Short mmCIF file of C-alpha atoms in Angstrom, two decimals:
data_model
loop_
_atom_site.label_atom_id
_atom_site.label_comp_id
_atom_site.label_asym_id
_atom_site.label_seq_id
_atom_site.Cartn_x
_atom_site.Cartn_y
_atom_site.Cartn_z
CA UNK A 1 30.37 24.33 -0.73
CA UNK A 2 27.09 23.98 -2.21
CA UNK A 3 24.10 24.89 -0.28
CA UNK A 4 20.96 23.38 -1.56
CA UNK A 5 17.79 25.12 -0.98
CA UNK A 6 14.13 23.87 -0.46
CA UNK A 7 12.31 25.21 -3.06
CA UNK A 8 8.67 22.92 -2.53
CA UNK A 9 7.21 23.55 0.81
CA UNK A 10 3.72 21.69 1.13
CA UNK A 11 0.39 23.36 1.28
CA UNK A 12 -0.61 24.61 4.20
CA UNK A 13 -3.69 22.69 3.91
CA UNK A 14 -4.41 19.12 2.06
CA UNK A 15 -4.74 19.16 -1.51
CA UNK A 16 -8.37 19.03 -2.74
CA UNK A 17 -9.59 19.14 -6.46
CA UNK A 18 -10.16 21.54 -7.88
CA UNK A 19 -6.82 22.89 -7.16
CA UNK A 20 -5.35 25.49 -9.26
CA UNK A 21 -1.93 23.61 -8.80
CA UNK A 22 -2.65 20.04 -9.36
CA UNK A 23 -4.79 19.59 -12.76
CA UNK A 24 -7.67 16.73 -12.86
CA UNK A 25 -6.80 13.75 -13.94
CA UNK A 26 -8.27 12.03 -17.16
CA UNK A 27 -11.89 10.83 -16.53
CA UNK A 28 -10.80 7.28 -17.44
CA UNK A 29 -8.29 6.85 -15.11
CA UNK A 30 -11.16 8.23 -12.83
CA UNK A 31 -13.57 5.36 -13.71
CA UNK A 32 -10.46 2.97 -13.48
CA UNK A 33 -9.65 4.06 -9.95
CA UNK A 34 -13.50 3.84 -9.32
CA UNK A 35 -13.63 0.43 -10.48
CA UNK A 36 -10.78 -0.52 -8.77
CA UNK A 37 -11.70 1.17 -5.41
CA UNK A 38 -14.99 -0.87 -5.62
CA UNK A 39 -13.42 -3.82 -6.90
CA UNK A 40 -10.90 -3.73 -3.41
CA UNK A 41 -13.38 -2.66 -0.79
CA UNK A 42 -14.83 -5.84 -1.19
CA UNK A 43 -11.78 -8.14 -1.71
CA UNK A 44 -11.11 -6.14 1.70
CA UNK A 45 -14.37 -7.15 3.26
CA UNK A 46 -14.17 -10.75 1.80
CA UNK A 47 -10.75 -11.09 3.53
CA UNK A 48 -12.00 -9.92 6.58
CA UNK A 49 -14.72 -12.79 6.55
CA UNK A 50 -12.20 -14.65 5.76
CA UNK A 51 -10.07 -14.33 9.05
CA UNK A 52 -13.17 -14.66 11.15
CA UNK A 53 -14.09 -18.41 9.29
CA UNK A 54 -10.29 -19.37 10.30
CA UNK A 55 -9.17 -19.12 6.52
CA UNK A 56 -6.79 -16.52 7.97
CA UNK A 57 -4.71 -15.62 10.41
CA UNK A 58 -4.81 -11.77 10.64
CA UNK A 59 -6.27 -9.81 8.33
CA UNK A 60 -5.53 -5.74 8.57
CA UNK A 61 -8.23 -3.54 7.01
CA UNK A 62 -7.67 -0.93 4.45
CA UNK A 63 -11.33 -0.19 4.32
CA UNK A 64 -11.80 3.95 4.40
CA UNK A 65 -7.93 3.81 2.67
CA UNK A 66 -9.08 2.98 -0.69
CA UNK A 67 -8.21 6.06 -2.44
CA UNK A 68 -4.68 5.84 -1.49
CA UNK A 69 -4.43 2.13 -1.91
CA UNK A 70 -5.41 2.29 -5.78
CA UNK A 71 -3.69 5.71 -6.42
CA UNK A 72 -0.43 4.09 -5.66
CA UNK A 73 -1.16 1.26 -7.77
CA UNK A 74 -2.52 3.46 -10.58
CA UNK A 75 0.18 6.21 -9.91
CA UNK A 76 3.31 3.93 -11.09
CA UNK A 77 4.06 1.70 -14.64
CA UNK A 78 4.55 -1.75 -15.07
CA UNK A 79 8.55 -0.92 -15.08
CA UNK A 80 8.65 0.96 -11.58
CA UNK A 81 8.59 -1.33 -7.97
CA UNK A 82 5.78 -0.87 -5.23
CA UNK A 83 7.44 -1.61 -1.48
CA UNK A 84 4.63 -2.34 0.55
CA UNK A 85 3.07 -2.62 4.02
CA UNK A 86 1.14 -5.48 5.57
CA UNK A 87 -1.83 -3.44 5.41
CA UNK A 88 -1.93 -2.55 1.48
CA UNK A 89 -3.08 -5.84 -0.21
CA UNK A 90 -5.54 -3.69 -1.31
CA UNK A 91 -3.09 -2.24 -3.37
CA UNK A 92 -1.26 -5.39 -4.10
CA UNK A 93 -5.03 -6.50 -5.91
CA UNK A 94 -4.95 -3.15 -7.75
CA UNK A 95 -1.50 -3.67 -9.29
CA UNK A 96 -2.79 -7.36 -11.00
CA UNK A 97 -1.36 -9.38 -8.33
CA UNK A 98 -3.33 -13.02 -7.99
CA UNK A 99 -5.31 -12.10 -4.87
CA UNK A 100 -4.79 -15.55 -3.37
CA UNK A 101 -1.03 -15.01 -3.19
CA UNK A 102 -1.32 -12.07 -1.69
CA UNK A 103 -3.15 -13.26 1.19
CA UNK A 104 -0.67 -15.95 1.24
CA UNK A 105 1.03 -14.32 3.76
CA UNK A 106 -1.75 -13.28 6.07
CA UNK A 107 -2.84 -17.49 6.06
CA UNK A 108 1.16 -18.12 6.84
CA UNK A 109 2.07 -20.49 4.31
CA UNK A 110 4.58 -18.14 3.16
CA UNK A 111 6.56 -14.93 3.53
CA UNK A 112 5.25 -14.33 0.48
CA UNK A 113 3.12 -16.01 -1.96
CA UNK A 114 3.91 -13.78 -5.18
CA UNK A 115 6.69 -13.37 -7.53
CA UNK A 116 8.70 -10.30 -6.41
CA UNK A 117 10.83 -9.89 -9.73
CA UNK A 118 7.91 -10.47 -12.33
CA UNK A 119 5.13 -8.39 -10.26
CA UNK A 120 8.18 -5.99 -9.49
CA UNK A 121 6.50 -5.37 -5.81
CA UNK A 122 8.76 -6.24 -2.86
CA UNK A 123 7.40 -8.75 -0.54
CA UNK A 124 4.58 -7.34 2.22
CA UNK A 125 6.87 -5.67 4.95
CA UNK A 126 5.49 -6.03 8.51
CA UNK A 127 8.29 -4.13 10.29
CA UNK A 128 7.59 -0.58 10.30
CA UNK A 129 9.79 1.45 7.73
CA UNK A 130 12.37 -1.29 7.09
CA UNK A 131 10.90 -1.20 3.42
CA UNK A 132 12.06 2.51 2.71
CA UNK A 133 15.85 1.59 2.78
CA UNK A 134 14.98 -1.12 0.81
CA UNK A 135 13.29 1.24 -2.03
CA UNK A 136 15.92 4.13 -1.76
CA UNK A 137 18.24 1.11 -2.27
CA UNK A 138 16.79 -0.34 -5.57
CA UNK A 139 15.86 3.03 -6.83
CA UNK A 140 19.38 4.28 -6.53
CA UNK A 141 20.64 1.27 -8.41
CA UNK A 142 18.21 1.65 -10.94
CA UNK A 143 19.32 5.19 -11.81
CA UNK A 144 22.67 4.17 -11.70
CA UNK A 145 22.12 1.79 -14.16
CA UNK A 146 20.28 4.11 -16.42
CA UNK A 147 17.10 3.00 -15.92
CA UNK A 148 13.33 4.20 -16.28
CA UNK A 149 12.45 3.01 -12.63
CA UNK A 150 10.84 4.31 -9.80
CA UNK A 151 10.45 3.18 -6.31
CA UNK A 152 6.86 4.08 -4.42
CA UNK A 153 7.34 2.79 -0.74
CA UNK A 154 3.85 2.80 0.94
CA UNK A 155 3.65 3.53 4.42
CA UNK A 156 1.95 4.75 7.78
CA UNK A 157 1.99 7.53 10.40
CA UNK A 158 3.49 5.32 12.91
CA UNK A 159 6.55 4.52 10.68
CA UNK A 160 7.39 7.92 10.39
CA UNK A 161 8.94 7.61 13.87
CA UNK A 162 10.82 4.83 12.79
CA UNK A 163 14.70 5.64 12.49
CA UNK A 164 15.30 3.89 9.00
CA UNK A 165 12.61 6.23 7.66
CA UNK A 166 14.40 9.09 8.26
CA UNK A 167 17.86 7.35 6.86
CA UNK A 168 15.54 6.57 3.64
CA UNK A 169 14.97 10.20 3.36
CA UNK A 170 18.55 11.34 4.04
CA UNK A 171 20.08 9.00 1.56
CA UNK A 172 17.67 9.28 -1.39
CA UNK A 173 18.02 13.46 -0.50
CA UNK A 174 21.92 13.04 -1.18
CA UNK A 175 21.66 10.52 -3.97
CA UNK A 176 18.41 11.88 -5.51
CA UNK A 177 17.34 8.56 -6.17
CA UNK A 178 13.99 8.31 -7.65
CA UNK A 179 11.57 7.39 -5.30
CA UNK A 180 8.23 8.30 -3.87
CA UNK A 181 7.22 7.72 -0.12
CA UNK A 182 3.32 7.52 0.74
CA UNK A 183 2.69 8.14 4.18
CA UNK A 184 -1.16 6.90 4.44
CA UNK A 185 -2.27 8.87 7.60
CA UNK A 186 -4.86 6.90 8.97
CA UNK A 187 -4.54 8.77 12.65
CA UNK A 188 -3.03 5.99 14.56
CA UNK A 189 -0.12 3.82 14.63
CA UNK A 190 -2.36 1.18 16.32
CA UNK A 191 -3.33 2.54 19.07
CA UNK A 192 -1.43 5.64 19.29
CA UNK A 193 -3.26 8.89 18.26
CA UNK A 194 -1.02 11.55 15.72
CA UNK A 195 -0.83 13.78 18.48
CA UNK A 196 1.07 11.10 20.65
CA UNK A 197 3.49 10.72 17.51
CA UNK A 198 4.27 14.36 16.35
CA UNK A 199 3.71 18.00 16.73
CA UNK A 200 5.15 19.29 13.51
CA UNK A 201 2.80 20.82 11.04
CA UNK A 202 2.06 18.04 9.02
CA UNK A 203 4.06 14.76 8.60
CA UNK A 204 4.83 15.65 5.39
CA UNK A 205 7.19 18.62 6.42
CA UNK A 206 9.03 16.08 8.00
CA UNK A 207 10.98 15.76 4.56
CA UNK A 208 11.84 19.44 4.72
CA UNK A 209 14.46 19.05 6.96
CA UNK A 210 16.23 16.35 4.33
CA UNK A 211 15.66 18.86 0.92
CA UNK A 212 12.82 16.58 -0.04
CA UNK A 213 10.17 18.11 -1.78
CA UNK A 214 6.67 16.86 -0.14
CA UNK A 215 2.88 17.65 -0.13
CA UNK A 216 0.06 16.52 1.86
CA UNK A 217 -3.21 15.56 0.15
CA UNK A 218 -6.78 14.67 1.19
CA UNK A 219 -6.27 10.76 1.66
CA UNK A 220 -10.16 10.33 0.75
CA UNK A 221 -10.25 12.67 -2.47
CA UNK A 222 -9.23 10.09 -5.45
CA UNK A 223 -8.95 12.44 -7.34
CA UNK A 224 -6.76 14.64 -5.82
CA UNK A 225 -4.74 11.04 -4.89
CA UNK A 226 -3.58 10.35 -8.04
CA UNK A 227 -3.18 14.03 -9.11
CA UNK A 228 -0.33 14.31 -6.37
CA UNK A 229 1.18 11.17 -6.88
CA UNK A 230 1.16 11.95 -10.79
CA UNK A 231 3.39 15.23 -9.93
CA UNK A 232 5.26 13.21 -7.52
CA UNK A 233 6.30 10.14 -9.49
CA UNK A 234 7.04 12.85 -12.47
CA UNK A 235 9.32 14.72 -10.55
CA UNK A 236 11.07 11.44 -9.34
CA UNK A 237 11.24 9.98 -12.87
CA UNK A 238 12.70 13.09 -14.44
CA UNK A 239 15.74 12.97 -11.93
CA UNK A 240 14.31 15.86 -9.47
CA UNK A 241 15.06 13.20 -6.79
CA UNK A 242 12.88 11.70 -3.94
CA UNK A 243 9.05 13.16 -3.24
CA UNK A 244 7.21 12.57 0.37
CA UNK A 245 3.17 12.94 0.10
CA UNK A 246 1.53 12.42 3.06
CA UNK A 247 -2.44 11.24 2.68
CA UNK A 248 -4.87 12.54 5.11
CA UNK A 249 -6.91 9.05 5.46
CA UNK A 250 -8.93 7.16 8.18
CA UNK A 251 -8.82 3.38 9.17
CA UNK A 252 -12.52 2.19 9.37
CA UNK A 253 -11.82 -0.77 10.99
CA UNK A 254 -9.59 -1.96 13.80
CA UNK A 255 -5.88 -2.59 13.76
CA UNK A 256 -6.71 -6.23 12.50
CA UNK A 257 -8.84 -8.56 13.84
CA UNK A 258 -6.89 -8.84 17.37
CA UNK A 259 -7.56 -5.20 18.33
CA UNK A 260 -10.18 -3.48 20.02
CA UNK A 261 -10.33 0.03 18.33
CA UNK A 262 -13.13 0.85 20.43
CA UNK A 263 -11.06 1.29 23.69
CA UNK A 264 -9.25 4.02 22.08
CA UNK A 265 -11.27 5.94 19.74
CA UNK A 266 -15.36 6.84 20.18
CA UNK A 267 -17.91 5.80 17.60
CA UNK A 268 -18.59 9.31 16.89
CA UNK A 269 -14.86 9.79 15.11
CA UNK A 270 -15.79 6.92 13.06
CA UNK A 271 -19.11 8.15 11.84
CA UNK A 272 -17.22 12.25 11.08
CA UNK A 273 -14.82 9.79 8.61
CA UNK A 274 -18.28 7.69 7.08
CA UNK A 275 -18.98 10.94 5.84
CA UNK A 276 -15.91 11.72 3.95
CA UNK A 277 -16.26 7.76 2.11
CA UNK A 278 -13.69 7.61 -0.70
CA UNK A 279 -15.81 5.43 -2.62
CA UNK A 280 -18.95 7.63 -2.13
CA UNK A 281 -17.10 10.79 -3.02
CA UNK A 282 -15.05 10.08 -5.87
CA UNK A 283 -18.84 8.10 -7.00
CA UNK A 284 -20.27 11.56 -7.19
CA UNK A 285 -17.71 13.36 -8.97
CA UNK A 286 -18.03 10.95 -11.66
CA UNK A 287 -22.23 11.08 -11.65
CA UNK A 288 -21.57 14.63 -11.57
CA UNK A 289 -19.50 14.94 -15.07
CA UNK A 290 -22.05 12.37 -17.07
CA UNK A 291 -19.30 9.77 -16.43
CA UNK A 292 -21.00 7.21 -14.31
CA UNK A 293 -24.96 6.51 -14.10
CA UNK A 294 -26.91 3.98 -12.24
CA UNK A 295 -25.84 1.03 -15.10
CA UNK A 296 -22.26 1.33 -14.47
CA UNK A 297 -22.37 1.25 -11.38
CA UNK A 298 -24.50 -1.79 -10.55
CA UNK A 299 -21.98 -3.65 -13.20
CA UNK A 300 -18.82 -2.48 -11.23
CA UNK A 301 -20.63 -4.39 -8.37
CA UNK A 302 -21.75 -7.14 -9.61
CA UNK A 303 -17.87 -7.30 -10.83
CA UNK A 304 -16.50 -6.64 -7.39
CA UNK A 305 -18.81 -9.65 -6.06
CA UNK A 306 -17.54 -11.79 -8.92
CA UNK A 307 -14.31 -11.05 -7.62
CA UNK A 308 -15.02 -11.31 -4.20
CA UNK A 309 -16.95 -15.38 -4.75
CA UNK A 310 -13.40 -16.47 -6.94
CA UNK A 311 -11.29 -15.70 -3.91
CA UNK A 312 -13.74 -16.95 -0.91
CA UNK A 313 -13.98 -20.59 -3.28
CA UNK A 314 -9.93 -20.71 -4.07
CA UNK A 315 -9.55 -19.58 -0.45
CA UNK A 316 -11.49 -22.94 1.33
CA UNK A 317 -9.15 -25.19 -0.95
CA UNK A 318 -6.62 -26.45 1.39
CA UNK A 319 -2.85 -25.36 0.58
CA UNK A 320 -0.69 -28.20 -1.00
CA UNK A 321 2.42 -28.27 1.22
CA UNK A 322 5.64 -30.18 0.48
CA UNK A 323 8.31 -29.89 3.73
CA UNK A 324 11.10 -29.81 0.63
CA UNK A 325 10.10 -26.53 0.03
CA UNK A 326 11.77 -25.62 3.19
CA UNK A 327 15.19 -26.08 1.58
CA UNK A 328 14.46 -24.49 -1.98
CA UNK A 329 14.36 -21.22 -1.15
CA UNK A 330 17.25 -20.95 0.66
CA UNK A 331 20.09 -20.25 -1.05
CA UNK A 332 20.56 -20.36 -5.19
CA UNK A 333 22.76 -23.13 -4.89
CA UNK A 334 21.94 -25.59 -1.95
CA UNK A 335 24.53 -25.77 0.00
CA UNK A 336 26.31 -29.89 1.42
CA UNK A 337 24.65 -29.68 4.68
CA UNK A 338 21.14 -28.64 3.44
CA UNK A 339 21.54 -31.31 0.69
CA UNK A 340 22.50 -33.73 3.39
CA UNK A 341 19.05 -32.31 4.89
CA UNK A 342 17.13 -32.90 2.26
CA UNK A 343 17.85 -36.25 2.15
CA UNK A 344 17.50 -37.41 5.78
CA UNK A 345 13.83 -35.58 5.10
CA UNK A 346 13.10 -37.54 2.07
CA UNK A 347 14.37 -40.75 3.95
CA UNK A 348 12.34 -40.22 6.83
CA UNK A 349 8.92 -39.31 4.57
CA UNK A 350 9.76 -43.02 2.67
CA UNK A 351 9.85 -44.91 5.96
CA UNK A 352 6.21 -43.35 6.73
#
């Protein structure tokens, strides 16, 4: 019997650029990630506003996460699937999603408000790590049909703990199927500190134990983001089989809007993570290199605010709802009794 061998241990220490390991990416798809970073802080803010005016539900914040929210998006091609978390519609922007239907969800007039096969990003998964069986699953049917796909299933500290993330890693280990998971570190699974969670040496050895090969990166270093991911998706695409990175990140804000995130961490954590901005850092790597001035960047905002007024005005226009939609997305073929349904509905609606 075979006995495979780890051969990719991760650093002992998160991956920063310069990096003798991990070259720099292009400055384009620097500026890009910029621009996009920018571009989702303040859909993120806008969102936020959002929930407090009653235009929402629950909004969770991704602010402080950008860098890992756009280097998945930027990481992957139009061909490959992103399996998401309620948090990342940050992400969900990046990729060229219609903003509106992504929060489409979060206002509850849907499961989901965007079309999974055409945007080829499963639906916003709220359970924690149910959406890593469901990427393992697609990616190992796409290889065994022969095709140029991979799966990048985004996810957080807390679902690491989860049982059907360590089945994802077990069967896409033994199947090699090509897909990436993203464990966004942002500290806490709600409330629960990382030490509460784990005492290995970093969440990402946690796919040691499976023959994954894994890394851990500086969540807040864009740079060093998309350099990972870059090796990681490579190594899926050209059949090496699955990849964990985890991301070293911080959550800003609180849980959503329904928790309290002061009555579990102090105000001086938050500040030590202000420091290490994602936004400011990656800003003045690019000033740095004569690849951003003062011009660019005052366009980028004025962009991102753009962005930010289309969504707030499409947002305050009430949802069109018609009850019938209830029984069209139920089965492919409607089945006698929901017909029957239907009708009684429709009856009912004429009588009004």
């Amino acid at each position: 019997m075979e006995v495979q061998t780890v051969e990719w241990l991760p650093s002992s220490s998160p991956v920063q650029l310069p990096d003798p390991n991990h070259p720099e990416p292009e400055p384009s798809r620097l500026l890009a990630a910029y621009r996009a970073m920018v571009v989702g802080r303040r859909f993120d803010a806008q969102a936020t506003t959002l929930t407090k005016q009653g235009r929402l539900a629950v909004y969770p914040s991704s602010r402080g996460q950008e860098a890992c929210q756009v280097g998945a998006a930027l990481s992957i091609g139009a061909q490959d699937w992103l399996f998401p978390t309620y948090r990342d519609s940050m992400a969900l922007v990046t990729r060229g999603i219609d903003p509106v239907e992504v929060l489409t969800l979060l206002r509850g007039d849907w499961h989901c408000g965007y079309d999974v096969p055409s945007t080829r990003t499963a639906p916003q998964c709220t359970p924690l790590a149910t959406q890593t069986l469901h990427a393992v699953g697609l990616a190992h049917g796409e290889a065994r049909k022969g095709r140029d796909t991979v799966a990048l299933a985004l996810i957080g500290d807390g679902a690491t703990s989860e049982g059907d993330f360590h089945e994802a890693l077990n069967f896409a280990a033994v199947f090699r199927a090509p897909v990436v998971f993203l464990v966004q570190n942002n500290g806490y699974a709600i409330s629960v500190p990382l030490a509460k969670q784990s005492v290995a040496p970093s969440l990402a050895h946690k796919g040691i134990g499976y023959g994954v090969r894994s890394e851990q990166v500086d969540g807040n270093d864009a740079a060093a983001v998309l350099s990972v991911l870059d090796t990681a998706v490579a190594h899926a695409r050209s059949g090496g089989g699955p990849f964990l990175v985890e991301a070293h990140t911080y959550r800003m804000e609180a849980h959503t809007n329904a928790d309290d995130a002061g009555r579990y961490r102090s105000a001086e954590e938050v500040e030590r993570w202000r420091q290490r901005d994602p936004i400011e850092r990656l800003e003045r790597r690019l000033r740095e290199s004569g690849h951003l001035d003062d011009t660019a960047v005052e366009q980028i905002a004025a962009e991102a605010e753009e962005f930010a007024a289309q969504v707030r005005s499409r947002m305050q226009v009430e949802p069109s709802a018609d009850p019938a939609d209830l029984f069209r997305h139920v089965y492919a073929e409607p089945t006698p009794q929901l017909t029957e349904q239907l009708a009684q509905l429709r009856a009912e609606q004429e009588a009004l």
